[in-house]
Amino acid sequence: MSTSRRLRALGAAVASVLLVGGCAAGTHPGAAAVVGKTEISVGDVDKTSRAVTAALGQPFETSVALNELVNNALVAQVREEKSVSVSDAETAEAMRLVVRDQAAYAKFEADPVARDFLQQVAAAAVATIKLGGGTGVNDPKLQQAQQAGTAVVKDASKNIKISIAPRFGQWTDGAIDSKISGSLSSESAQAKAAREAAEAAQQGQG
């Protein structure tokens, strides 16, 4: 499995495009998302996307970056509520499992933004396993613990307000659905046009 896929597998990433639009209730201009008490700015999303793209040597879209940042913040809050601890050593071990390529890992370590993102993803992965009754990344029933932990986070998230700016979509069933506007039940004609224009621009740049 590639490093990019491992990053996505440890979170709840969805591939989508950046849409133009206003802000959802609970967010304000400049905010990409608000997860409980944690605000994630558009600037944070853009910086993370660029830094991880450079470290991986392949595109890591803003939509995927935001989904991971939201998931990291959500797991961190559930972990705090459930008093689940994750040590620096456990996080470091998980980081090595996410990015196994030495050259890529060195690039993550060299960039503060990419390194911080990787640490968040790794800590969230360990916390999810522990929330599911596991002991960590070396648990013999790792997959079972991950699934159970994901269910715990999903259930706990019902009591945590998650607001996504419409330009990115809407938080639905544990992930961002970019096809749904944050303020409408379906993708508007304006959003559709913006999405198609963004896709065309991305293809042109590619």
XYZ file of C-alpha atoms in Angstrom:
206
model
C 0.000 0.000 0.000
C 1.353 3.440 -0.910
C 2.133 6.079 1.718
C -0.726 8.232 0.443
C -3.186 5.349 0.786
C -1.917 4.555 4.281
C -2.501 8.174 5.276
C -6.036 7.949 3.956
C -6.692 4.545 5.514
C -5.717 5.781 8.982
C -8.161 8.641 8.703
C -11.464 8.999 6.902
C -10.277 10.727 3.739
C -12.434 11.286 0.692
C -11.210 12.539 -2.693
C -13.012 15.679 -3.886
C -12.365 19.135 -5.307
C -12.287 22.584 -3.766
C -15.628 24.325 -4.326
C -16.373 28.036 -4.082
C -19.044 29.066 -1.637
C -19.899 30.771 1.625
C -19.505 29.551 5.173
C -21.759 27.106 6.981
C -23.416 27.912 10.263
C -20.784 27.628 12.948
C -17.907 28.753 10.739
C -16.785 32.218 9.727
C -14.789 33.665 6.807
C -11.393 32.002 6.777
C -12.590 28.889 8.608
C -12.683 25.627 6.676
C -14.198 23.697 9.575
C -14.998 23.828 13.276
C -14.838 20.614 15.299
C -16.198 21.234 18.761
C -13.784 23.801 20.222
C -11.206 23.380 17.462
C -11.208 25.653 14.422
C -9.385 24.624 11.244
C -8.578 27.547 8.979
C -8.468 27.508 5.192
C -4.824 28.556 5.542
C -4.080 25.471 7.668
C -5.689 23.245 5.047
C -3.757 24.839 2.181
C -0.436 24.663 4.054
C -1.017 21.036 4.982
C -1.971 20.101 1.425
C 1.159 21.746 -0.008
C 3.510 20.343 2.646
C 2.244 16.754 2.395
C 2.213 16.938 -1.406
C 5.883 17.964 -1.349
C 6.793 15.245 1.162
C 4.945 12.500 -0.693
C 5.957 13.618 -4.156
C 2.352 13.181 -5.292
C -0.845 15.255 -4.966
C -2.512 15.415 -1.563
C -5.644 17.423 -2.280
C -7.006 20.122 0.003
C -10.241 18.166 0.433
C -8.313 15.107 1.638
C -6.173 17.268 3.921
C -9.265 18.865 5.477
C -10.959 15.517 5.993
C -7.874 14.223 7.819
C -7.553 17.389 9.918
C -11.219 17.131 10.916
C -10.817 13.456 11.779
C -7.649 14.162 13.791
C -9.407 16.896 15.775
C -12.456 14.693 16.336
C -10.432 11.718 17.590
C -8.373 14.033 19.822
C -11.545 15.329 21.496
C -13.049 11.861 21.933
C -9.713 10.625 23.274
C -9.718 13.448 25.833
C -13.308 12.723 26.870
C -12.540 9.014 27.309
C -9.206 9.699 29.077
C -7.218 7.656 26.552
C -3.497 8.427 26.597
C -1.093 8.155 23.668
C 2.619 8.475 24.411
C 5.233 10.164 22.228
C 6.870 6.762 21.700
C 3.591 5.234 20.483
C 3.052 8.159 18.131
C 6.597 7.899 16.758
C 6.162 4.179 16.095
C 2.881 4.773 14.273
C 4.474 7.537 12.202
C 7.062 5.063 10.925
C 4.308 2.641 9.963
C 2.388 5.291 8.041
C 5.446 6.499 6.106
C 7.726 3.522 5.653
C 9.817 4.979 2.826
C 12.918 6.488 4.451
C 13.315 9.266 1.889
C 9.677 10.327 2.238
C 9.855 10.100 6.037
C 12.904 12.388 6.008
C 10.909 14.942 4.004
C 8.061 14.806 6.521
C 10.551 15.283 9.356
C 12.211 18.221 7.605
C 8.972 20.193 7.150
C 7.308 21.362 10.408
C 3.829 21.423 8.830
C 4.134 17.953 7.274
C 5.685 16.553 10.472
C 2.900 17.977 12.652
C 0.267 16.540 10.311
C 1.891 13.109 10.355
C 2.083 13.207 14.158
C -1.623 14.043 14.347
C -2.556 11.211 11.970
C -0.378 8.741 13.881
C -1.708 9.798 17.296
C -5.286 9.556 15.999
C -4.582 6.068 14.671
C -3.198 4.855 18.011
C -6.058 6.507 19.921
C -8.654 4.891 17.649
C -7.130 1.458 18.255
C -7.147 2.038 22.027
C -10.719 3.337 21.955
C -11.605 0.010 20.354
C -10.036 -1.940 23.188
C -6.650 -2.484 21.553
C -3.214 -1.794 22.972
C -1.643 0.010 20.014
C -0.266 -0.534 16.513
C 1.184 -3.925 17.470
C -2.067 -5.303 18.835
C -2.661 -8.871 17.537
C -6.281 -7.931 16.783
C -5.403 -4.605 15.178
C -8.078 -4.534 12.485
C -10.814 -5.510 14.916
C -9.695 -2.823 17.373
C -9.567 -0.209 14.615
C -13.101 -1.005 13.520
C -14.394 -0.948 17.082
C -12.561 2.317 17.782
C -13.949 3.918 14.646
C -17.444 2.994 15.818
C -16.744 4.559 19.233
C -15.554 7.796 17.593
C -18.545 7.857 15.267
C -20.955 7.402 18.171
C -19.210 10.020 20.321
C -19.179 12.489 17.422
C -22.972 12.773 17.704
C -22.362 15.017 20.718
C -19.627 17.082 19.049
C -20.678 19.827 16.666
C -18.873 19.620 13.332
C -19.328 22.484 10.862
C -17.815 22.431 7.369
C -17.631 25.448 5.062
C -19.911 24.770 2.034
C -17.007 25.160 -0.370
C -15.724 21.828 0.948
C -19.059 20.043 1.316
C -20.833 18.610 4.346
C -19.832 16.235 7.146
C -21.857 13.085 6.564
C -21.474 9.676 8.185
C -17.913 10.227 9.385
C -16.481 11.929 6.289
C -16.819 15.048 4.160
C -19.176 14.583 1.218
C -18.103 17.180 -1.323
C -21.212 16.563 -3.434
C -23.436 18.009 -0.719
C -23.453 21.726 0.001
C -23.064 22.699 3.628
C -26.315 24.677 3.405
C -28.345 22.679 0.876
C -29.426 19.050 0.735
C -28.015 18.623 -2.766
C -25.333 20.214 -4.900
C -26.546 23.519 -6.300
C -26.170 24.524 -9.920
C -23.699 27.212 -8.850
C -21.651 24.707 -6.865
C -21.765 22.246 -9.741
C -20.510 24.896 -12.154
C -17.761 25.875 -9.719
C -16.769 22.246 -9.273
C -16.610 21.619 -12.996
C -14.573 24.789 -13.495
C -12.197 23.744 -10.719
C -11.833 20.276 -12.247
C -11.129 21.782 -15.664
C -8.531 24.118 -14.151
C -6.866 21.231 -12.317
C -6.739 19.185 -15.502
C -5.234 22.152 -17.314
C -2.570 22.533 -14.644
C -1.897 18.806 -14.763
